[in-house]
Coordinates of C-alpha atoms in Angstrom, one line a residue:
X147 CA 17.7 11.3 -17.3
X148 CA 16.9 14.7 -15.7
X149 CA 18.8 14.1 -12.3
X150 CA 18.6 16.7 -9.5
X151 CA 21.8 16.2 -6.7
X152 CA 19.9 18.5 -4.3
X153 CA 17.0 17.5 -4.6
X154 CA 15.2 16.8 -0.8
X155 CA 12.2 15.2 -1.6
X156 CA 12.7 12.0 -4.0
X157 CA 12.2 9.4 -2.3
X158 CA 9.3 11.3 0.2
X159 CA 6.3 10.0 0.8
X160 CA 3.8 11.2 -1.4
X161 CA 0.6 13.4 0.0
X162 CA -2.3 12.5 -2.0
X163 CA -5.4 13.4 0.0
X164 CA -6.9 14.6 3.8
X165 CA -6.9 18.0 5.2
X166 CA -6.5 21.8 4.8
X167 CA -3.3 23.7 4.6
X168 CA -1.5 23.6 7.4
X169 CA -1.1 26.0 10.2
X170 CA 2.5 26.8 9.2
X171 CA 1.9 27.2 5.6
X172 CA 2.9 23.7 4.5
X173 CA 1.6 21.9 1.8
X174 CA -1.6 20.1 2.9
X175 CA -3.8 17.5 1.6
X176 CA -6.5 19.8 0.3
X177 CA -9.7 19.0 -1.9
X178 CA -10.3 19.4 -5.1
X179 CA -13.0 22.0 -4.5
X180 CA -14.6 21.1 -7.9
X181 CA -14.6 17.8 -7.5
X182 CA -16.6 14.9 -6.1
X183 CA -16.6 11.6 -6.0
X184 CA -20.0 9.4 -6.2
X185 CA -20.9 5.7 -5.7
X186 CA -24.3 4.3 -7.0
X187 CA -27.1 2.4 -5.7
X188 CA -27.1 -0.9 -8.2
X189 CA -28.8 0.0 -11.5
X190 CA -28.7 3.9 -11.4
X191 CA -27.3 5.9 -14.8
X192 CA -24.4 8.4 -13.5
X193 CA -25.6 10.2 -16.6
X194 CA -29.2 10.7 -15.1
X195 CA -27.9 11.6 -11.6
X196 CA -25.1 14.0 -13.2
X197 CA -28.7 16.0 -15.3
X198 CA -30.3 16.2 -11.9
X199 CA -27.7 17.7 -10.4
X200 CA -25.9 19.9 -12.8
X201 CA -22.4 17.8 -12.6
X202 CA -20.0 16.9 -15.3
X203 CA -19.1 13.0 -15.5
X204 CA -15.0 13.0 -15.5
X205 CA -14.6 9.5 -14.8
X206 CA -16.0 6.4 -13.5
X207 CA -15.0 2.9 -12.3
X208 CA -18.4 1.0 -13.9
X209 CA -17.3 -1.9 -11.9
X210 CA -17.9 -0.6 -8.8
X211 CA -20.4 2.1 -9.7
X212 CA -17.6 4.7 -8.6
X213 CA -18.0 8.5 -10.6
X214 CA -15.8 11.1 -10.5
X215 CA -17.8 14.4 -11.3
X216 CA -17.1 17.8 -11.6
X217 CA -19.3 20.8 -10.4
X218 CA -19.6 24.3 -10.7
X219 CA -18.9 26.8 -9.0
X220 CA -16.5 25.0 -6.7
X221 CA -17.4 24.2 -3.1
X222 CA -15.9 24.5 0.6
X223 CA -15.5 21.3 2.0
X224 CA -18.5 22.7 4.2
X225 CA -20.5 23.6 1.6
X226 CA -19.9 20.5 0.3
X227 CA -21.3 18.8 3.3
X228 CA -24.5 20.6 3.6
X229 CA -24.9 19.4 0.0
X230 CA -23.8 15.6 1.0
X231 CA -27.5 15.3 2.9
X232 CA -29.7 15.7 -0.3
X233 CA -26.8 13.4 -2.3
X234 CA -27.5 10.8 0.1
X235 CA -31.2 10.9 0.6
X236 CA -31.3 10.7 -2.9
X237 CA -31.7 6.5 -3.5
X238 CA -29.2 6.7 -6.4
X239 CA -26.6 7.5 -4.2
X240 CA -25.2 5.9 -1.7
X241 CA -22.2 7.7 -0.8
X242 CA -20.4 11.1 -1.7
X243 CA -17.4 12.4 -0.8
X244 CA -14.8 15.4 -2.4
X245 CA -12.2 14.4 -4.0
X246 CA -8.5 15.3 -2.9
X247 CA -5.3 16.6 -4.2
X248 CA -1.8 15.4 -3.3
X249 CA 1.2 17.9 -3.0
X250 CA 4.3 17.2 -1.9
X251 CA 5.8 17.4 2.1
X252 CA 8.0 20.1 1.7
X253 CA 10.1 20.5 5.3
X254 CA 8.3 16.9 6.1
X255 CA 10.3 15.0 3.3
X256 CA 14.1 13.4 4.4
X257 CA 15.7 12.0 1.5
X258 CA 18.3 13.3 -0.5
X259 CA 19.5 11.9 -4.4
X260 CA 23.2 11.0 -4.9
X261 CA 24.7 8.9 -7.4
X262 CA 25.3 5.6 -7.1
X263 CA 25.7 2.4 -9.0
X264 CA 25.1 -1.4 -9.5
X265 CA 27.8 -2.3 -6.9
X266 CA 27.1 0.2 -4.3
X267 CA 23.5 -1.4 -4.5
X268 CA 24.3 -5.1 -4.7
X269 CA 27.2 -4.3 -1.7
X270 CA 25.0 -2.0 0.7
X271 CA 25.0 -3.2 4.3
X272 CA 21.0 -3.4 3.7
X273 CA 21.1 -6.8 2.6
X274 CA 22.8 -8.2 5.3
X275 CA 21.0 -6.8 7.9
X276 CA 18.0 -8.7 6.8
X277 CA 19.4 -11.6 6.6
X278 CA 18.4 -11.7 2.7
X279 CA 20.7 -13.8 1.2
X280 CA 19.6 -16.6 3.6
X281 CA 16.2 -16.1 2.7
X282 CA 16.5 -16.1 -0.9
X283 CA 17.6 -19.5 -0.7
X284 CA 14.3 -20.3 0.8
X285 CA 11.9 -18.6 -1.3
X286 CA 12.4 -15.6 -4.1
X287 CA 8.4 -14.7 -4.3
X288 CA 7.9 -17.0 -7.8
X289 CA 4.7 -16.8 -8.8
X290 CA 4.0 -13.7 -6.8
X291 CA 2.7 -10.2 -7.8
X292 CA 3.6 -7.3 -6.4
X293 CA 1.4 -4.4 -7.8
X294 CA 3.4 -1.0 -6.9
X295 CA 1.3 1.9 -6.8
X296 CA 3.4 5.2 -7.6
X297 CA 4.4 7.7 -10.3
X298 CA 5.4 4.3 -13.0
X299 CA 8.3 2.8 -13.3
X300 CA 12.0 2.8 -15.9
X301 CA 11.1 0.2 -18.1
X302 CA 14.5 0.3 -19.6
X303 CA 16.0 -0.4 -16.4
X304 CA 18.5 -3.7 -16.3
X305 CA 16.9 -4.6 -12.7
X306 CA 13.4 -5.4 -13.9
X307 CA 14.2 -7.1 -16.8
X308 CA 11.7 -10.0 -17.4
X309 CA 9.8 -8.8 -14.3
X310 CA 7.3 -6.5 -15.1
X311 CA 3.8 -7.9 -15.5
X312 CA 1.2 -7.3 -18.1
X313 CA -1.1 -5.9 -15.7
X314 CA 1.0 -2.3 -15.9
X315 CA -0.7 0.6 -16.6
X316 CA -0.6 4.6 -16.9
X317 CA -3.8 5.6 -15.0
X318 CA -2.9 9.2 -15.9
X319 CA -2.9 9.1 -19.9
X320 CA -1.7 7.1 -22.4
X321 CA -2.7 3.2 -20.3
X322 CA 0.4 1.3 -22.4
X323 CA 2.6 4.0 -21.4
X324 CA 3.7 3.4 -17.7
X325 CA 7.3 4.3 -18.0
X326 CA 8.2 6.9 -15.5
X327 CA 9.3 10.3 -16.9
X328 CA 9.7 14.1 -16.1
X329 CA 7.7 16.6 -18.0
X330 CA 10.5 19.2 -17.3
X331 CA 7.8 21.8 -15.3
X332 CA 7.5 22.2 -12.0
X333 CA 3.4 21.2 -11.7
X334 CA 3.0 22.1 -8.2
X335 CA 5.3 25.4 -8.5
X336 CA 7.5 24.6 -4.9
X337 CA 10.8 25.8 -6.7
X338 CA 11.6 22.3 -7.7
X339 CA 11.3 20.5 -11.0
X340 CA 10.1 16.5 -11.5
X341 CA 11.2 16.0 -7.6
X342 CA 9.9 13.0 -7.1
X343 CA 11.3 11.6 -10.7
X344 CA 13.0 7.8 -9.9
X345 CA 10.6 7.1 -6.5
X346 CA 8.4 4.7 -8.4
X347 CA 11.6 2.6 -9.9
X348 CA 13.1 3.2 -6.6
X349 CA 10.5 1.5 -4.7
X350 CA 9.5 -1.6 -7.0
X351 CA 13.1 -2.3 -7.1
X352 CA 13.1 -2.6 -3.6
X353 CA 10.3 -4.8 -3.6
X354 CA 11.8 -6.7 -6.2
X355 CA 15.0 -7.3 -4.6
X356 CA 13.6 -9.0 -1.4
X357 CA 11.0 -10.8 -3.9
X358 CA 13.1 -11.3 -7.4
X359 CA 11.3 -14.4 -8.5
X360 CA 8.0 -12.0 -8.1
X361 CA 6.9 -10.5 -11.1
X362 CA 6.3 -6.7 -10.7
X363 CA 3.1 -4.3 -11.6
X364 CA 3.8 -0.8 -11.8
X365 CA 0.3 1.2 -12.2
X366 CA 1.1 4.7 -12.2
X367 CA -1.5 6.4 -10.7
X368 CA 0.9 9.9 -9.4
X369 CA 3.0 11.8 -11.8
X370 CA 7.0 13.3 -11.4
X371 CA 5.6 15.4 -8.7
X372 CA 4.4 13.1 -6.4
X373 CA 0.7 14.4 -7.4
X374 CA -1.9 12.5 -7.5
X375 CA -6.0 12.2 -6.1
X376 CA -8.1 9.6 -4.5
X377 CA -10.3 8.9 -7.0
X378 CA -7.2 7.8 -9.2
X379 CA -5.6 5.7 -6.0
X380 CA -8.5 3.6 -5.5
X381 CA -8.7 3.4 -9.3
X382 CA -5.2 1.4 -9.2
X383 CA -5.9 -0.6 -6.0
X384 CA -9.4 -2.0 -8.6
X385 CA -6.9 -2.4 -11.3
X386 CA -4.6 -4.2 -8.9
X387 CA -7.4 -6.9 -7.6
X388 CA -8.4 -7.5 -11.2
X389 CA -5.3 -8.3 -12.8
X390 CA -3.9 -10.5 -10.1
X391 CA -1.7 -8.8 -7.6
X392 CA -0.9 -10.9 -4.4
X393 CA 0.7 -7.8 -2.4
X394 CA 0.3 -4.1 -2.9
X395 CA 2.5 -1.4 -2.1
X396 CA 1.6 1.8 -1.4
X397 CA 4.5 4.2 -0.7
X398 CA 2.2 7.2 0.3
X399 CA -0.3 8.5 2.6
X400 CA -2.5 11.7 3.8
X401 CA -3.7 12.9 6.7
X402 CA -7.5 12.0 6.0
X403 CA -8.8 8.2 5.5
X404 CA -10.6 8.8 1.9
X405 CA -13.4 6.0 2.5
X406 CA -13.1 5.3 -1.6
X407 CA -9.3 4.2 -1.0
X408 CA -10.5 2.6 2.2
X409 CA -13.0 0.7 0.5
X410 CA -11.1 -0.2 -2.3
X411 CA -8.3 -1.5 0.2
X412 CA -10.8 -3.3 2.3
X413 CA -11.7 -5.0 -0.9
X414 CA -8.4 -6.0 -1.5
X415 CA -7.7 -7.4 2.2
X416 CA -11.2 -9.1 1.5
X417 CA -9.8 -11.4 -1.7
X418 CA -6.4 -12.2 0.8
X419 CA -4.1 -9.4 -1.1
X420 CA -1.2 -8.2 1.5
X421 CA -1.8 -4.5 1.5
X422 CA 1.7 -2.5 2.5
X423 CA 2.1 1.5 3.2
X424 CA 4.6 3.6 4.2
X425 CA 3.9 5.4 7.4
X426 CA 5.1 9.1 7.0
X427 CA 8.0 11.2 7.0
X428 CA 6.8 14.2 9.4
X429 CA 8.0 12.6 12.9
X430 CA 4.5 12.6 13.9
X431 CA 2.6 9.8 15.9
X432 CA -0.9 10.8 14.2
X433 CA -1.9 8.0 11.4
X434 CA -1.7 8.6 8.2
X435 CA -3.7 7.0 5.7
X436 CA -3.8 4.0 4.4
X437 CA -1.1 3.0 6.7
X438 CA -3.3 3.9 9.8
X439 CA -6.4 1.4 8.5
X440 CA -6.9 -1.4 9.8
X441 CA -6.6 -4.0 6.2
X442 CA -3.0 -2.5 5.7
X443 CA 0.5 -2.9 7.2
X444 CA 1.9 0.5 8.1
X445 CA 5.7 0.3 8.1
X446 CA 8.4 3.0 9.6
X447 CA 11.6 3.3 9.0
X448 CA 14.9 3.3 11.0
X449 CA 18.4 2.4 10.6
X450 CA 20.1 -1.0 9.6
X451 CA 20.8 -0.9 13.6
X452 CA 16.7 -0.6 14.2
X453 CA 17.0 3.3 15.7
X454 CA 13.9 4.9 14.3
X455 CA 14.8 7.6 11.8
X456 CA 14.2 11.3 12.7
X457 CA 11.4 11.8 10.0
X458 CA 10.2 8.8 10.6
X459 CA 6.3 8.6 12.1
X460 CA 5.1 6.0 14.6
X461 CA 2.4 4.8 16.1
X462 CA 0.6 2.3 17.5
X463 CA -1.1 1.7 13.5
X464 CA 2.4 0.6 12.8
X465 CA 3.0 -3.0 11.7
X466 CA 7.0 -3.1 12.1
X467 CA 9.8 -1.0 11.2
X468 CA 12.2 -1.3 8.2
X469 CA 15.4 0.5 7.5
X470 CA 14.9 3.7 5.4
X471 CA 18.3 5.6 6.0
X472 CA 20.8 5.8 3.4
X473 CA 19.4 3.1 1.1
X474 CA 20.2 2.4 -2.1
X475 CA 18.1 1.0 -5.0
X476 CA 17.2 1.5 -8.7
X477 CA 16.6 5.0 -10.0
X478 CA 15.2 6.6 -13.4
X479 CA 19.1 5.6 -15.8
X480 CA 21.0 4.5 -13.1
X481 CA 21.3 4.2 -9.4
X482 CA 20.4 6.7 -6.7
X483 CA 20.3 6.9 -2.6
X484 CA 17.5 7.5 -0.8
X485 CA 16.1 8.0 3.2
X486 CA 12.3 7.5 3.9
X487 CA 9.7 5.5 5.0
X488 CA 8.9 4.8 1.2
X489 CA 12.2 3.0 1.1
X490 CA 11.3 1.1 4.3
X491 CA 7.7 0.0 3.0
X492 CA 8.8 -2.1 -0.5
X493 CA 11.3 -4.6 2.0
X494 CA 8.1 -5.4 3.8
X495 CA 6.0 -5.8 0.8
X496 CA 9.2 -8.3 -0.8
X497 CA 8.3 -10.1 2.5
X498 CA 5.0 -11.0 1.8
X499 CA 6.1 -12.1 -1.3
X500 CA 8.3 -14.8 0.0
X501 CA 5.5 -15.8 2.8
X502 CA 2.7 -16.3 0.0
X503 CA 5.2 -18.6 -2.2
X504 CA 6.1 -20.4 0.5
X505 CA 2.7 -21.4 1.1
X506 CA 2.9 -20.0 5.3
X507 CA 0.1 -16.6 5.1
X508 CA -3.1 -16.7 3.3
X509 CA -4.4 -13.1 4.2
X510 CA -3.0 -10.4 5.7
X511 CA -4.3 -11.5 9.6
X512 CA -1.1 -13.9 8.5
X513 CA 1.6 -11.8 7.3
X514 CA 1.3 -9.4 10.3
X515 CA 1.0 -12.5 12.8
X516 CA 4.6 -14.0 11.3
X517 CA 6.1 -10.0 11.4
X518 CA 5.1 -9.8 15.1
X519 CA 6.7 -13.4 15.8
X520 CA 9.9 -13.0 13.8
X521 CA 10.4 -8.9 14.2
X522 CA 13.9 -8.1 16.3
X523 CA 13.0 -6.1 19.5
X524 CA 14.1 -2.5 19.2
X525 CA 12.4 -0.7 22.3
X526 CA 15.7 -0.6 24.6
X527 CA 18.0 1.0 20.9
X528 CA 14.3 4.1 21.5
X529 CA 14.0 5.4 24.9
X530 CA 11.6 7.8 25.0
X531 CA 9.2 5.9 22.8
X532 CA 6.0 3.8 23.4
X533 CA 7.1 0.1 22.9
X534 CA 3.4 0.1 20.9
X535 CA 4.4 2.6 18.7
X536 CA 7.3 0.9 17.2
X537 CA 4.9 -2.3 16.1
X538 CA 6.6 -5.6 15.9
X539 CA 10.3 -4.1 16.2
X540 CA 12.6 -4.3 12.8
X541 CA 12.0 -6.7 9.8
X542 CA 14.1 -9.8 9.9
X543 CA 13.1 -11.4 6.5
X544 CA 15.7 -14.7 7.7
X545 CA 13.6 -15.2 10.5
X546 CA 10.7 -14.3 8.5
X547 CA 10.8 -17.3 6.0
X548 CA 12.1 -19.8 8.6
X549 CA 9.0 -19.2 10.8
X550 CA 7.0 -22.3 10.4
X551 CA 3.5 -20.9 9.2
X552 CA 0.2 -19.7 9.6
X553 CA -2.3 -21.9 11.5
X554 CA -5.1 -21.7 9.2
X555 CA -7.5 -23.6 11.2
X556 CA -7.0 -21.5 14.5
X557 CA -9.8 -19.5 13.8
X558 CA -10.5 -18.5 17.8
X559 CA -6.7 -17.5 17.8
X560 CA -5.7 -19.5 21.3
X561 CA -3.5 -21.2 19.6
X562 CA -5.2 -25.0 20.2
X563 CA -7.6 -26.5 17.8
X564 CA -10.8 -27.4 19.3
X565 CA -14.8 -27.1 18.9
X566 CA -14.1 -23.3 19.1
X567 CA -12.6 -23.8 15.4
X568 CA -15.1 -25.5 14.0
X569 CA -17.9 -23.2 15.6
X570 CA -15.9 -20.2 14.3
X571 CA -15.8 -21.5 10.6
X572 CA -19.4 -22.4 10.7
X573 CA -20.5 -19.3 11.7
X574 CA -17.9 -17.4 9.6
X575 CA -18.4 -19.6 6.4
X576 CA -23.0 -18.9 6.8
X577 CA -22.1 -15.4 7.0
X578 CA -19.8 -14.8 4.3
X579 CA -16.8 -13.8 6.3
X580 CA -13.7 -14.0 4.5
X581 CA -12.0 -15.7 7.5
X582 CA -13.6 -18.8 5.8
X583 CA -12.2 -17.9 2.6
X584 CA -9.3 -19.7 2.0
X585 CA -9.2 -21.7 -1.5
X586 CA -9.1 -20.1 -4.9
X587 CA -11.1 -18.2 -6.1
X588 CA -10.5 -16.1 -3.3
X589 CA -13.9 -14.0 -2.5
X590 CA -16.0 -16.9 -3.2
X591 CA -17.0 -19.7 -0.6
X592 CA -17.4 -23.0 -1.6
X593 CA -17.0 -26.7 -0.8
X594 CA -12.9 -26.2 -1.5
X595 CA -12.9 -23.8 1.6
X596 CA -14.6 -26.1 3.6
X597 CA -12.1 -28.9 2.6
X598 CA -9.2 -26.5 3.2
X599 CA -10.2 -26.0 6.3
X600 CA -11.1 -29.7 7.5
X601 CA -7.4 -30.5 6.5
X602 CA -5.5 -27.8 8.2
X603 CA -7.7 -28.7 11.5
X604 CA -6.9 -32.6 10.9
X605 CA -2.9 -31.8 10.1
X606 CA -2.9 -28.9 13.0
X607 CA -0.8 -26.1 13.2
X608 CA 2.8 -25.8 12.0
X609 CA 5.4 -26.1 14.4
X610 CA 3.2 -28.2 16.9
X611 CA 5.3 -31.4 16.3
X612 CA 4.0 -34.9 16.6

């Protein structure tokens, strides 16, 4: 293993799309200004629309009629905008955008690499905090996956042994090959080599500690550098749907909402999958994407004592806070130590998992009504900050699987079943809302909703008594 002890950006969050360089000269989230991404009108041929326009076809998601194209000479995101108008009054089209590169966060990133081992991980005050042993007794996330989209995974590693799902994938080469390595070059030429080498097996083993009955699906979708482009993000969150993933984690962000990763994600919330992102490690309160949209559960990080960390970015978008100071967890051979909001992300996603065994969330509506009820309040430990802009407060994954459950049936959300209820399903099941949606297969409405919901109104809501 290529291990770097001074390395400041490991376990960063990972920039993969939105705006211009910065002001100061940072890194930014720029566009690939040869690049565009197209989605077609039902029945059109990419090939015929690439002719017309003079494009190359790079790559395409046929399910969803999603191209990735290529054009010469390269354009201004302006000049890609005056171009956008005759894509889109073209009836082949029906949406263009420019795809985006990642880089990483330079003087945004807060984490630091030291080495550690199986004790120091299995003994970190982490666990205790959480109140994880408790939970685990409850509920380990069997039957759960957790798809965890990032630069791949250590196959090798002793901590996912038996736990890695078939559904795995390399979405930047060889597809069998999703183990996560270091090319030995620095890609992005910031001075530093592979620096983001062990964040992928650091994260799923995260997940996969809170969750460890939950299998886990690593798609790599972002290489040793933490780089990575929309088109290739919304490519693993399709993957994700289609091989079965219950929760997603997504341990990045950008400054811009890409609408093919938001579409992809609303997809995803759509078919009930728990959608989880890390919020940011440039101590801003601005969103960034996807853990500012609205399908996803943005999480910041703080210490095991729930004071946020000074990287850490906030916001009213933010579901809850998790720690994401001095945490260790799996690494690339070994063991390694890590601060950021990436860190904090994976315990929430773990959550999920155990709430979806358990039977107590269908959708995500669910999972971020139990985090608000079972979250400890941390506003008095963060004077200065907005109590909205540390969401619920800090995890508490005890509290989290003792809360009693979802009430499926309270469709008006007041808390009492009544007419309201059944005048919300009707209306949501004739329009094909997926607040009707809850038997399998999830995305399709049928008579097994309707008798889902008929016995969750005739049972009423957990915790209600006799």
């Amino acid at each position: 293993m290529s291990r770097h002890p001074a390395q400041t950006t490991l376990f960063a969050l990972s920039v993969l799309a939105g705006a211009a360089v910065a002001s100061d000269g940072t890194p930014g989230d720029d566009p690939l200004s040869n690049q565009g991404i197209l989605e077609l009108a039902s029945g059109a041929d990419i090939n015929d629309v690439a002719a017309t326009y003079g494009f190359t076809v790079l790559e395409s998601i046929q399910s969803r009629s999603l191209h990735l194209v290529q054009f010469e000479p390269a354009l201004t995101e302006d000049q890609f905008e005056l171009l956008s108008d005759p894509l889109l009054g073209d009836p082949d089209i029906t949406d263009s955008e420019l795809n985006h590169a990642s880089g990483d966060q330079g003087s945004g990133t807060q984490s630091m690499l030291f080495f550690k081992s199986e004790i120091d991980f299995n003994t970190q005050p982490l666990w205790g905090a959480l109140g994880l042993s408790a939970a685990n007794q409850l509920a380990t996330g069997d039957g759960i996956v957790i798809a965890v989209i990032d630069c791949g995974i250590d196959v090798d590693h002793p901590h996912f042994a038996g736990k890695i799902h078939p559904g795995a994938i390399n979405l930047l080469g060889t597809p069998g090959a999703f183990d996560e390595v270091g090319n030995g070059i620095d890609d992005d030429s910031d001075g530093l080599t592979d620096e983001m080498l062990g964040h992928g097996t650091f994260v799923a083993g995260l997940a996969s500690s809170v969750a460890p009955g939950a299998m886990i699906m690593p798609i790599r979708a972002m290489n040793d550098e933490g780089l990575g482009d929309g088109f290739t993000i919304a490519r693993a969150v399709y993957h994700a749907i289609e091989h079965g993933a219950d929760v997603i984690n997504l341990s990045l962000g950008s400054e811009t909402n890409l609408r093919v990763i938001d579409k992809a994600i609303h997809e995803a919330a759509d078919l009930g999958i728990i959608v989880i992102a890390s919020a940011g490690n440039e101590s801003e309160r601005t969103p960034e994407y996807p853990a500012g949209s609205n399908d996803v559960g943005g999480v910041a990080a703080t210490d095991l004592n729930g004071v946020l960390a000074t990287f850490s970015n906030f916001g009213d978008h933010i579901l809850a806070c998790a720690p994401g100071v001095a945490i260790t967890g799996p690494d690339v051979g070994g063991w390694g130590e890590g601060d950021g909001t990436s860190a904090a992300a994976p315990l929430l996603a773990g959550t999920a998992a155990l709430l979806l065994e358990q039977g107590k969330i269908l959708r995500y509506d669910d999972f971020r009504d139990a985090i608000r009820k079972t979250s400890i309040d941390i506003r008095a430990l963060n004077p200065g900050i907005d109590e909205k802009d540390l969401g619920a407060g800090l995890l508490d994954i005890e509290a989290a699987v003792n809360w009693p459950g979802a009430c499926f049936a309270d469709l008006a959300e007041d808390d009492v079943l009544n007419f309201d209820d059944l005048d919300a399903f009707v209306t949501a099941f004739l329009a094909g809302d997926n607040h009707a949606d809850f038997a399998e297969p999830r995305g399709v409405l049928n008579f097994d909703d309707l008798d889902f919901f008929v016995q969750s109104f005739l049972t009423g809501c957990p915790g209600d008594g006799p």
